[in-house]
Amino acid sequence: MRLFIAEKPSLGRAIADVLPKPHRKGDGFIECGNGQVVTWCIGHLLEQAQPDAYDVVMRAGIWPICRLCRKSGSSSHVLP
């Protein structure tokens, strides 16, 4: 199964339009051929961390490029 998560319903429908048929619409999702599912969210899913979460240099307003570049998965926090 492949799951596509769109930022809003209209984008979810657009993604489903290019995926294999048959399509079956559910409550908040569309099942497509080959076991692919498209769903969507409404509202903000991600937000920037609070200033205290950054290191001291960045909190002081200095933003060197080497500190801005991050590897995927290097640090993240999940909040309820």
PDB file of C-alpha atoms in Angstrom:
ATOM      1  CA  MET A   1       0.000   0.000   0.000  1.00  0.00           C
ATOM      2  CA  ARG A   2       1.127   3.560  -0.743  1.00  0.00           C
ATOM      3  CA  LEU A   3      -0.347   6.438   1.225  1.00  0.00           C
ATOM      4  CA  PHE A   4      -0.398   9.982  -0.155  1.00  0.00           C
ATOM      5  CA  ILE A   5      -1.149  12.749   2.355  1.00  0.00           C
ATOM      6  CA  ALA A   6      -2.204  16.054   0.811  1.00  0.00           C
ATOM      7  CA  GLU A   7      -2.429  19.424   2.523  1.00  0.00           C
ATOM      8  CA  LYS A   8      -6.059  19.973   1.532  1.00  0.00           C
ATOM      9  CA  PRO A   9      -8.949  18.087  -0.108  1.00  0.00           C
ATOM     10  CA  SER A  10      -8.593  19.720  -3.542  1.00  0.00           C
ATOM     11  CA  LEU A  11      -4.961  18.625  -3.775  1.00  0.00           C
ATOM     12  CA  GLY A  12      -5.929  15.129  -2.636  1.00  0.00           C
ATOM     13  CA  ARG A  13      -8.481  14.881  -5.443  1.00  0.00           C
ATOM     14  CA  ALA A  14      -5.901  16.124  -7.967  1.00  0.00           C
ATOM     15  CA  ILE A  15      -3.425  13.463  -6.843  1.00  0.00           C
ATOM     16  CA  ALA A  16      -6.078  10.743  -7.039  1.00  0.00           C
ATOM     17  CA  ASP A  17      -6.975  11.840 -10.585  1.00  0.00           C
ATOM     18  CA  VAL A  18      -3.573  10.712 -11.865  1.00  0.00           C
ATOM     19  CA  LEU A  19      -3.498   7.414  -9.958  1.00  0.00           C
ATOM     20  CA  PRO A  20      -4.810   4.118 -11.356  1.00  0.00           C
ATOM     21  CA  LYS A  21      -8.522   3.452 -11.295  1.00  0.00           C
ATOM     22  CA  PRO A  22     -10.919   2.222  -9.941  1.00  0.00           C
ATOM     23  CA  HIS A  23     -11.454   4.916  -7.325  1.00  0.00           C
ATOM     24  CA  ARG A  24     -13.618   4.488  -4.250  1.00  0.00           C
ATOM     25  CA  LYS A  25     -14.359   7.607  -2.239  1.00  0.00           C
ATOM     26  CA  GLY A  26     -14.564   7.319   1.526  1.00  0.00           C
ATOM     27  CA  ASP A  27     -14.973   9.800   4.358  1.00  0.00           C
ATOM     28  CA  GLY A  28     -11.738  11.805   4.093  1.00  0.00           C
ATOM     29  CA  PHE A  29      -9.905   9.523   1.682  1.00  0.00           C
ATOM     30  CA  ILE A  30      -9.928   8.045  -1.820  1.00  0.00           C
ATOM     31  CA  GLU A  31      -8.865   4.458  -2.469  1.00  0.00           C
ATOM     32  CA  CYS A  32      -7.224   4.055  -5.859  1.00  0.00           C
ATOM     33  CA  GLY A  33      -6.085   1.056  -7.854  1.00  0.00           C
ATOM     34  CA  ASN A  34      -3.038  -0.982  -6.816  1.00  0.00           C
ATOM     35  CA  GLY A  35      -3.785  -0.411  -3.115  1.00  0.00           C
ATOM     36  CA  GLN A  36      -2.957   3.284  -3.185  1.00  0.00           C
ATOM     37  CA  VAL A  37      -4.806   5.615  -0.799  1.00  0.00           C
ATOM     38  CA  VAL A  38      -5.009   9.405  -0.891  1.00  0.00           C
ATOM     39  CA  THR A  39      -6.057  11.344   2.177  1.00  0.00           C
ATOM     40  CA  TRP A  40      -5.777  14.953   3.255  1.00  0.00           C
ATOM     41  CA  CYS A  41      -5.557  17.182   6.257  1.00  0.00           C
ATOM     42  CA  ILE A  42      -6.986  20.562   7.026  1.00  0.00           C
ATOM     43  CA  GLY A  43      -4.920  23.046   8.987  1.00  0.00           C
ATOM     44  CA  HIS A  44      -1.252  23.327   9.798  1.00  0.00           C
ATOM     45  CA  LEU A  45       0.608  20.057  10.321  1.00  0.00           C
ATOM     46  CA  LEU A  46       4.056  21.475  11.010  1.00  0.00           C
ATOM     47  CA  GLU A  47       5.296  24.536  12.815  1.00  0.00           C
ATOM     48  CA  GLN A  48       8.634  26.042  13.683  1.00  0.00           C
ATOM     49  CA  ALA A  49      10.103  25.288  17.068  1.00  0.00           C
ATOM     50  CA  GLN A  50       9.971  27.893  19.804  1.00  0.00           C
ATOM     51  CA  PRO A  51      13.110  30.097  20.056  1.00  0.00           C
ATOM     52  CA  ASP A  52      14.392  28.218  23.130  1.00  0.00           C
ATOM     53  CA  ALA A  53      14.673  25.041  21.043  1.00  0.00           C
ATOM     54  CA  TYR A  54      17.418  26.596  18.879  1.00  0.00           C
ATOM     55  CA  ASP A  55      21.035  26.855  19.930  1.00  0.00           C
ATOM     56  CA  VAL A  56      22.388  29.979  21.630  1.00  0.00           C
ATOM     57  CA  VAL A  57      23.942  31.456  18.477  1.00  0.00           C
ATOM     58  CA  MET A  58      20.684  31.280  16.559  1.00  0.00           C
ATOM     59  CA  ARG A  59      18.695  32.682  19.482  1.00  0.00           C
ATOM     60  CA  ALA A  60      21.005  35.713  19.350  1.00  0.00           C
ATOM     61  CA  GLY A  61      19.821  36.382  15.794  1.00  0.00           C
ATOM     62  CA  ILE A  62      22.894  35.011  14.013  1.00  0.00           C
ATOM     63  CA  TRP A  63      21.878  32.478  11.366  1.00  0.00           C
ATOM     64  CA  PRO A  64      25.005  30.939   9.768  1.00  0.00           C
ATOM     65  CA  ILE A  65      24.199  28.725   6.786  1.00  0.00           C
ATOM     66  CA  CYS A  66      26.024  25.743   8.323  1.00  0.00           C
ATOM     67  CA  ARG A  67      23.535  25.786  11.200  1.00  0.00           C
ATOM     68  CA  LEU A  68      20.516  26.066   8.915  1.00  0.00           C
ATOM     69  CA  CYS A  69      21.334  22.998   6.815  1.00  0.00           C
ATOM     70  CA  ARG A  70      20.082  19.879   8.552  1.00  0.00           C
ATOM     71  CA  LYS A  71      20.137  16.266   7.599  1.00  0.00           C
ATOM     72  CA  SER A  72      16.813  14.551   7.321  1.00  0.00           C
ATOM     73  CA  GLY A  73      15.836  13.010  10.628  1.00  0.00           C
ATOM     74  CA  SER A  74      18.597  14.751  12.554  1.00  0.00           C
ATOM     75  CA  SER A  75      16.206  16.201  15.098  1.00  0.00           C
ATOM     76  CA  SER A  76      12.476  16.416  15.475  1.00  0.00           C
ATOM     77  CA  HIS A  77       9.905  16.662  18.209  1.00  0.00           C
ATOM     78  CA  VAL A  78       6.368  15.361  18.076  1.00  0.00           C
ATOM     79  CA  LEU A  79       3.839  17.330  20.057  1.00  0.00           C
ATOM     80  CA  PRO A  80       0.271  16.224  20.727  1.00  0.00           C
TER      81      PRO A  80
END
